[in-house]
Amino acid sequence: MAKDINIIAVTHGQASDPFWSIVKNGITQAGKDQGVHVEYRAPETFDMVAMGQLIDAATNQQPDGLVISDPDPDALGPAIKKAVAAGIPVISMNSGIGAASKLGILLHVGQDELPAGRIVGARMKDMGLKNVLCVNQEVGNAALDQRCQGVKEGLAGGKVTVLPTSADPTETQSKIRAALSSDPSIDGVIGLSAPLVGEPAVAAVEALGAQSKVKVGSFDLSSAFLKDVADGKAAFAVDQQPYLQGYLPVTFLAQHAKNGTMPAGNVATGPSFVTKDNAGQVIDMSAKGIR
């Protein structure tokens, strides 16, 4: 056991969020498997000033490794650079792949969001969709903005409108319903979070009786949205495997502290699609806090 090895993870997502709870599960399990001490920290809300302060505080503790998400490289860059300058090995996960090398980060574990968005947009185009609503619950998060941009590029020749909303599913459902009512030509909704947008989108479409016309998809997973996919109420979910986004960076940093080893490049954890055909299997893993 190497309990003297200390690894700190600082992300922009609260462990109470269904997505980030899976990330935390991966981080915790990696710590157990590697026999190292790990801590998970996040601001109470999506707050880059507070997150930068958390990274600074972690740097001051001189851990053996630091895992960070980087949704706003401009805001978080100075704090990340301080950690690198202090000689702390840093791995980014989930968001910030484009800025990783410039900030001195060793590698990134996650999904490259712009290409992932393009793949989703192309899939929606293949479904025959022409006017898609991209619902963003966290505008200003570079990774989420890239998803919508990618969907727009992938739906070449079609229309993509970004609908800003919040982390309140009730507000999101109301906004989606209003958008669909005001523009009957909308035939697709893509959410950037299954619990915060995907589920409310399905509810909004059902409330309008528009299931046959408006197809719903979402990035990321939740048990309820997976059931919607299995039941045919939603077309697909996009899995970026948050468990691995937590598990792999801790494992890599633990091995680096023990043996000096490190993968030579970024590790892609997504995208992969969950459809009606394989939703049942994923639901089983979701119940275990892994998918």
CSV table of C-alpha atoms in Angstrom, one decimal:
chain,number,residue,atom,x,y,z
A,1,MET,CA,0.0,0.0,0.0
A,2,ALA,CA,1.2,3.5,-0.9
A,3,LYS,CA,-1.0,5.7,1.4
A,4,ASP,CA,1.7,8.3,1.5
A,5,ILE,CA,0.9,9.1,-2.1
A,6,ASN,CA,-1.7,11.9,-2.3
A,7,ILE,CA,-3.7,12.8,-5.4
A,8,ILE,CA,-6.2,15.6,-5.5
A,9,ALA,CA,-9.0,16.0,-8.1
A,10,VAL,CA,-10.5,19.4,-8.7
A,11,THR,CA,-13.5,19.5,-11.1
A,12,HIS,CA,-16.2,22.0,-12.0
A,13,GLY,CA,-18.9,19.4,-11.3
A,14,GLN,CA,-20.5,18.7,-7.9
A,15,ALA,CA,-20.5,15.1,-6.7
A,16,SER,CA,-24.2,15.4,-6.1
A,17,ASP,CA,-24.7,15.8,-9.9
A,18,PRO,CA,-25.6,12.3,-11.5
A,19,PHE,CA,-22.8,12.7,-14.0
A,20,TRP,CA,-20.1,13.8,-11.6
A,21,SER,CA,-21.1,11.2,-9.0
A,22,ILE,CA,-20.0,8.6,-11.5
A,23,VAL,CA,-16.7,10.5,-12.1
A,24,LYS,CA,-16.2,10.5,-8.3
A,25,ASN,CA,-17.0,6.8,-8.2
A,26,GLY,CA,-14.2,6.2,-10.7
A,27,ILE,CA,-11.8,8.4,-8.7
A,28,THR,CA,-12.6,6.7,-5.4
A,29,GLN,CA,-12.2,3.2,-6.9
A,30,ALA,CA,-8.9,4.0,-8.5
A,31,GLY,CA,-7.6,5.3,-5.2
A,32,LYS,CA,-8.6,2.0,-3.6
A,33,ASP,CA,-7.1,-0.1,-6.4
A,34,GLN,CA,-3.9,1.8,-6.4
A,35,GLY,CA,-3.6,2.1,-2.6
A,36,VAL,CA,-3.3,5.9,-2.6
A,37,HIS,CA,-5.1,8.7,-0.9
A,38,VAL,CA,-7.4,10.7,-3.2
A,39,GLU,CA,-9.6,13.7,-2.6
A,40,TYR,CA,-12.4,15.1,-4.7
A,41,ARG,CA,-13.1,18.8,-4.7
A,42,ALA,CA,-15.5,21.1,-6.6
A,43,PRO,CA,-17.0,24.5,-6.2
A,44,GLU,CA,-20.6,24.7,-5.0
A,45,THR,CA,-21.8,26.0,-8.4
A,46,PHE,CA,-20.2,26.5,-11.8
A,47,ASP,CA,-17.8,29.1,-10.6
A,48,MET,CA,-14.4,29.5,-12.3
A,49,VAL,CA,-13.1,32.0,-9.6
A,50,ALA,CA,-13.9,29.5,-6.9
A,51,MET,CA,-12.5,26.6,-8.9
A,52,GLY,CA,-9.2,28.5,-9.5
A,53,GLN,CA,-8.9,29.0,-5.8
A,54,LEU,CA,-9.4,25.3,-5.2
A,55,ILE,CA,-6.6,24.5,-7.7
A,56,ASP,CA,-4.4,27.0,-5.9
A,57,ALA,CA,-5.2,25.4,-2.5
A,58,ALA,CA,-4.4,22.0,-3.9
A,59,THR,CA,-1.1,23.2,-5.3
A,60,ASN,CA,-0.1,24.6,-1.9
A,61,GLN,CA,-0.5,21.1,-0.5
A,62,GLN,CA,2.1,19.7,-3.0
A,63,PRO,CA,0.2,16.5,-3.9
A,64,ASP,CA,1.9,13.8,-5.9
A,65,GLY,CA,-0.6,14.4,-8.7
A,66,LEU,CA,-3.4,16.7,-9.6
A,67,VAL,CA,-6.5,15.9,-11.7
A,68,ILE,CA,-8.4,18.8,-13.1
A,69,SER,CA,-11.3,19.5,-15.5
A,70,ASP,CA,-10.8,22.7,-17.5
A,71,PRO,CA,-14.1,24.1,-18.8
A,72,ASP,CA,-12.6,27.6,-19.1
A,73,PRO,CA,-8.9,27.5,-20.0
A,74,ASP,CA,-8.6,31.3,-20.0
A,75,ALA,CA,-9.9,31.6,-16.4
A,76,LEU,CA,-8.2,28.5,-15.0
A,77,GLY,CA,-5.0,28.7,-17.0
A,78,PRO,CA,-3.0,30.8,-14.4
A,79,ALA,CA,-3.9,28.4,-11.6
A,80,ILE,CA,-3.0,25.3,-13.7
A,81,LYS,CA,0.3,26.9,-14.7
A,82,LYS,CA,1.2,27.5,-11.1
A,83,ALA,CA,0.6,23.8,-10.3
A,84,VAL,CA,2.8,22.8,-13.3
A,85,ALA,CA,5.5,25.3,-12.3
A,86,ALA,CA,5.5,23.8,-8.8
A,87,GLY,CA,6.5,20.5,-10.3
A,88,ILE,CA,3.1,18.8,-9.7
A,89,PRO,CA,2.1,16.3,-12.5
A,90,VAL,CA,-1.3,17.4,-13.8
A,91,ILE,CA,-3.7,15.5,-15.9
A,92,SER,CA,-6.9,17.1,-17.3
A,93,MET,CA,-10.1,15.2,-17.8
A,94,ASN,CA,-13.6,15.8,-19.2
A,95,SER,CA,-12.9,19.3,-20.6
A,96,GLY,CA,-10.0,21.3,-21.8
A,97,ILE,CA,-8.3,19.0,-24.3
A,98,GLY,CA,-7.5,21.9,-26.7
A,99,ALA,CA,-5.5,23.8,-24.0
A,100,ALA,CA,-3.8,20.8,-22.3
A,101,SER,CA,-0.4,20.9,-24.0
A,102,LYS,CA,-0.2,24.7,-23.9
A,103,LEU,CA,-0.7,24.7,-20.1
A,104,GLY,CA,1.9,22.0,-19.5
A,105,ILE,CA,-0.6,19.3,-18.7
A,106,LEU,CA,0.7,15.8,-19.2
A,107,LEU,CA,-2.3,14.4,-21.1
A,108,HIS,CA,-6.1,14.6,-21.3
A,109,VAL,CA,-8.6,11.9,-20.6
A,110,GLY,CA,-12.0,12.4,-22.1
A,111,GLN,CA,-14.0,13.2,-25.1
A,112,ASP,CA,-12.9,15.7,-27.8
A,113,GLU,CA,-16.1,17.6,-27.8
A,114,LEU,CA,-16.1,19.4,-31.2
A,115,PRO,CA,-15.5,16.1,-33.2
A,116,ALA,CA,-18.0,14.4,-30.9
A,117,GLY,CA,-20.6,17.1,-31.8
A,118,ARG,CA,-19.9,16.6,-35.5
A,119,ILE,CA,-20.6,12.9,-35.1
A,120,VAL,CA,-23.8,13.6,-33.4
A,121,GLY,CA,-24.9,16.2,-36.0
A,122,ALA,CA,-24.1,13.7,-38.8
A,123,ARG,CA,-26.2,11.0,-37.0
A,124,MET,CA,-29.1,13.4,-36.8
A,125,LYS,CA,-28.7,14.3,-40.4
A,126,ASP,CA,-28.8,10.6,-41.3
A,127,MET,CA,-32.1,10.5,-39.3
A,128,GLY,CA,-33.5,13.1,-41.7
A,129,LEU,CA,-33.6,15.9,-39.2
A,130,LYS,CA,-33.2,19.5,-40.6
A,131,ASN,CA,-34.0,21.9,-37.7
A,132,VAL,CA,-32.4,21.0,-34.4
A,133,LEU,CA,-32.5,22.7,-31.0
A,134,CYS,CA,-29.2,22.4,-29.1
A,135,VAL,CA,-30.1,23.0,-25.4
A,136,ASN,CA,-27.1,24.2,-23.3
A,137,GLN,CA,-27.6,24.3,-19.5
A,138,GLU,CA,-24.2,25.8,-18.9
A,139,VAL,CA,-23.4,28.5,-21.5
A,140,GLY,CA,-19.8,29.6,-21.1
A,141,ASN,CA,-18.5,26.0,-20.5
A,142,ALA,CA,-16.2,25.7,-23.5
A,143,ALA,CA,-16.8,22.0,-23.8
A,144,LEU,CA,-20.5,22.4,-24.0
A,145,ASP,CA,-20.3,25.3,-26.5
A,146,GLN,CA,-18.1,23.0,-28.7
A,147,ARG,CA,-20.7,20.3,-28.6
A,148,CYS,CA,-23.3,22.6,-30.1
A,149,GLN,CA,-20.8,24.0,-32.7
A,150,GLY,CA,-20.0,20.4,-33.7
A,151,VAL,CA,-23.6,19.5,-34.0
A,152,LYS,CA,-24.1,22.5,-36.3
A,153,GLU,CA,-21.1,21.4,-38.5
A,154,GLY,CA,-22.3,17.8,-38.6
A,155,LEU,CA,-25.8,18.7,-39.6
A,156,ALA,CA,-24.4,20.4,-42.7
A,157,GLY,CA,-27.2,22.1,-44.6
A,158,GLY,CA,-29.5,22.0,-41.6
A,159,LYS,CA,-30.3,24.5,-39.0
A,160,VAL,CA,-29.1,24.4,-35.4
A,161,THR,CA,-30.3,26.9,-32.8
A,162,VAL,CA,-28.7,27.1,-29.3
A,163,LEU,CA,-31.2,27.4,-26.5
A,164,PRO,CA,-29.5,28.7,-23.3
A,165,THR,CA,-31.0,27.4,-20.1
A,166,SER,CA,-29.9,26.5,-16.6
A,167,ALA,CA,-29.4,23.5,-14.3
A,168,ASP,CA,-33.1,23.7,-13.3
A,169,PRO,CA,-34.9,20.9,-15.2
A,170,THR,CA,-38.3,22.5,-14.7
A,171,GLU,CA,-37.1,25.7,-16.3
A,172,THR,CA,-35.5,23.7,-19.1
A,173,GLN,CA,-38.6,21.8,-19.9
A,174,SER,CA,-40.6,25.1,-20.0
A,175,LYS,CA,-38.1,26.7,-22.4
A,176,ILE,CA,-38.0,23.7,-24.7
A,177,ARG,CA,-41.7,23.5,-24.8
A,178,ALA,CA,-42.0,27.2,-25.6
A,179,ALA,CA,-39.3,26.9,-28.4
A,180,LEU,CA,-41.1,23.9,-30.0
A,181,SER,CA,-44.5,25.8,-29.8
A,182,SER,CA,-43.0,28.9,-31.4
A,183,ASP,CA,-41.3,27.0,-34.2
A,184,PRO,CA,-43.2,24.0,-35.5
A,185,SER,CA,-40.4,23.2,-38.0
A,186,ILE,CA,-38.1,22.0,-35.2
A,187,ASP,CA,-37.7,18.3,-35.7
A,188,GLY,CA,-34.9,17.5,-33.3
A,189,VAL,CA,-33.7,18.3,-29.8
A,190,ILE,CA,-30.1,17.5,-28.6
A,191,GLY,CA,-29.4,18.0,-24.9
A,192,LEU,CA,-26.0,18.5,-23.5
A,193,SER,CA,-26.8,16.6,-20.2
A,194,ALA,CA,-29.2,13.7,-19.9
A,195,PRO,CA,-30.6,14.5,-16.5
A,196,LEU,CA,-30.7,18.3,-16.8
A,197,VAL,CA,-31.8,18.5,-20.4
A,198,GLY,CA,-32.5,15.1,-22.0
A,199,GLU,CA,-35.2,14.1,-19.5
A,200,PRO,CA,-36.9,17.5,-19.6
A,201,ALA,CA,-36.8,17.5,-23.4
A,202,VAL,CA,-38.6,14.1,-23.5
A,203,ALA,CA,-41.2,15.5,-21.1
A,204,ALA,CA,-41.7,18.6,-23.2
A,205,VAL,CA,-42.1,16.7,-26.4
A,206,GLU,CA,-44.6,14.4,-24.7
A,207,ALA,CA,-46.6,17.3,-23.3
A,208,LEU,CA,-47.0,18.7,-26.8
A,209,GLY,CA,-47.9,15.3,-28.3
A,210,ALA,CA,-45.0,15.7,-30.7
A,211,GLN,CA,-43.3,12.3,-30.2
A,212,SER,CA,-43.7,11.3,-33.8
A,213,LYS,CA,-42.3,14.5,-35.2
A,214,VAL,CA,-39.6,15.7,-32.8
A,215,LYS,CA,-36.7,13.3,-32.1
A,216,VAL,CA,-34.7,13.7,-28.8
A,217,GLY,CA,-31.1,12.8,-28.2
A,218,SER,CA,-28.7,13.7,-25.5
A,219,PHE,CA,-25.0,13.7,-24.6
A,220,ASP,CA,-24.3,11.8,-21.4
A,221,LEU,CA,-26.4,9.3,-19.5
A,222,SER,CA,-28.9,9.1,-16.7
A,223,SER,CA,-31.0,6.1,-15.6
A,224,ALA,CA,-34.3,7.8,-16.5
A,225,PHE,CA,-33.1,9.0,-19.9
A,226,LEU,CA,-31.7,5.5,-20.6
A,227,LYS,CA,-35.2,4.1,-19.9
A,228,ASP,CA,-36.5,6.7,-22.4
A,229,VAL,CA,-34.1,5.4,-25.0
A,230,ALA,CA,-35.1,1.8,-24.2
A,231,ASP,CA,-38.8,2.7,-24.5
A,232,GLY,CA,-38.3,4.5,-27.8
A,233,LYS,CA,-39.2,7.9,-26.3
A,234,ALA,CA,-35.6,9.2,-27.1
A,235,ALA,CA,-33.5,8.3,-30.1
A,236,PHE,CA,-30.1,7.9,-28.5
A,237,ALA,CA,-27.7,9.0,-25.7
A,238,VAL,CA,-24.0,9.7,-26.2
A,239,ASP,CA,-21.7,8.1,-23.6
A,240,GLN,CA,-18.3,9.6,-22.8
A,241,GLN,CA,-17.7,7.1,-20.0
A,242,PRO,CA,-17.4,9.4,-17.0
A,243,TYR,CA,-16.3,6.5,-14.8
A,244,LEU,CA,-13.1,6.2,-16.8
A,245,GLN,CA,-12.6,9.9,-16.8
A,246,GLY,CA,-12.3,9.6,-13.0
A,247,TYR,CA,-10.6,6.2,-12.8
A,248,LEU,CA,-7.8,6.6,-15.4
A,249,PRO,CA,-6.2,9.9,-14.4
A,250,VAL,CA,-5.8,8.7,-10.8
A,251,THR,CA,-4.4,5.4,-12.0
A,252,PHE,CA,-1.9,7.1,-14.3
A,253,LEU,CA,-0.8,9.6,-11.6
A,254,ALA,CA,-0.5,6.8,-9.0
A,255,GLN,CA,1.7,4.8,-11.4
A,256,HIS,CA,3.7,7.9,-12.2
A,257,ALA,CA,4.4,8.4,-8.5
A,258,LYS,CA,5.3,4.8,-7.9
A,259,ASN,CA,7.2,3.9,-11.1
A,260,GLY,CA,7.6,7.1,-13.2
A,261,THR,CA,5.4,5.7,-16.0
A,262,MET,CA,2.9,7.8,-18.0
A,263,PRO,CA,1.0,7.2,-21.3
A,264,ALA,CA,2.5,9.1,-24.2
A,265,GLY,CA,-0.8,10.8,-25.4
A,266,ASN,CA,-4.4,11.7,-24.7
A,267,VAL,CA,-6.9,8.9,-23.9
A,268,ALA,CA,-10.3,9.1,-25.7
A,269,THR,CA,-13.2,7.8,-23.6
A,270,GLY,CA,-16.0,8.7,-26.1
A,271,PRO,CA,-18.2,9.2,-28.0
A,272,SER,CA,-20.2,6.0,-28.2
A,273,PHE,CA,-23.9,5.7,-28.8
A,274,VAL,CA,-26.5,4.1,-26.7
A,275,THR,CA,-29.6,3.2,-28.6
A,276,LYS,CA,-32.7,1.0,-28.0
A,277,ASP,CA,-30.7,-2.0,-29.0
A,278,ASN,CA,-28.1,-1.8,-26.2
A,279,ALA,CA,-29.8,0.5,-23.6
A,280,GLY,CA,-30.8,-2.4,-21.3
A,281,GLN,CA,-27.2,-3.5,-20.8
A,282,VAL,CA,-26.1,0.1,-20.0
A,283,ILE,CA,-29.0,0.5,-17.6
A,284,ASP,CA,-27.7,-2.4,-15.6
A,285,MET,CA,-24.3,-0.8,-15.3
A,286,SER,CA,-25.9,2.6,-14.5
A,287,ALA,CA,-27.5,1.1,-11.5
A,288,LYS,CA,-24.0,0.2,-10.3
A,289,GLY,CA,-22.8,3.8,-10.7
A,290,ILE,CA,-20.4,2.9,-13.5
A,291,ARG,CA,-22.3,4.1,-16.6
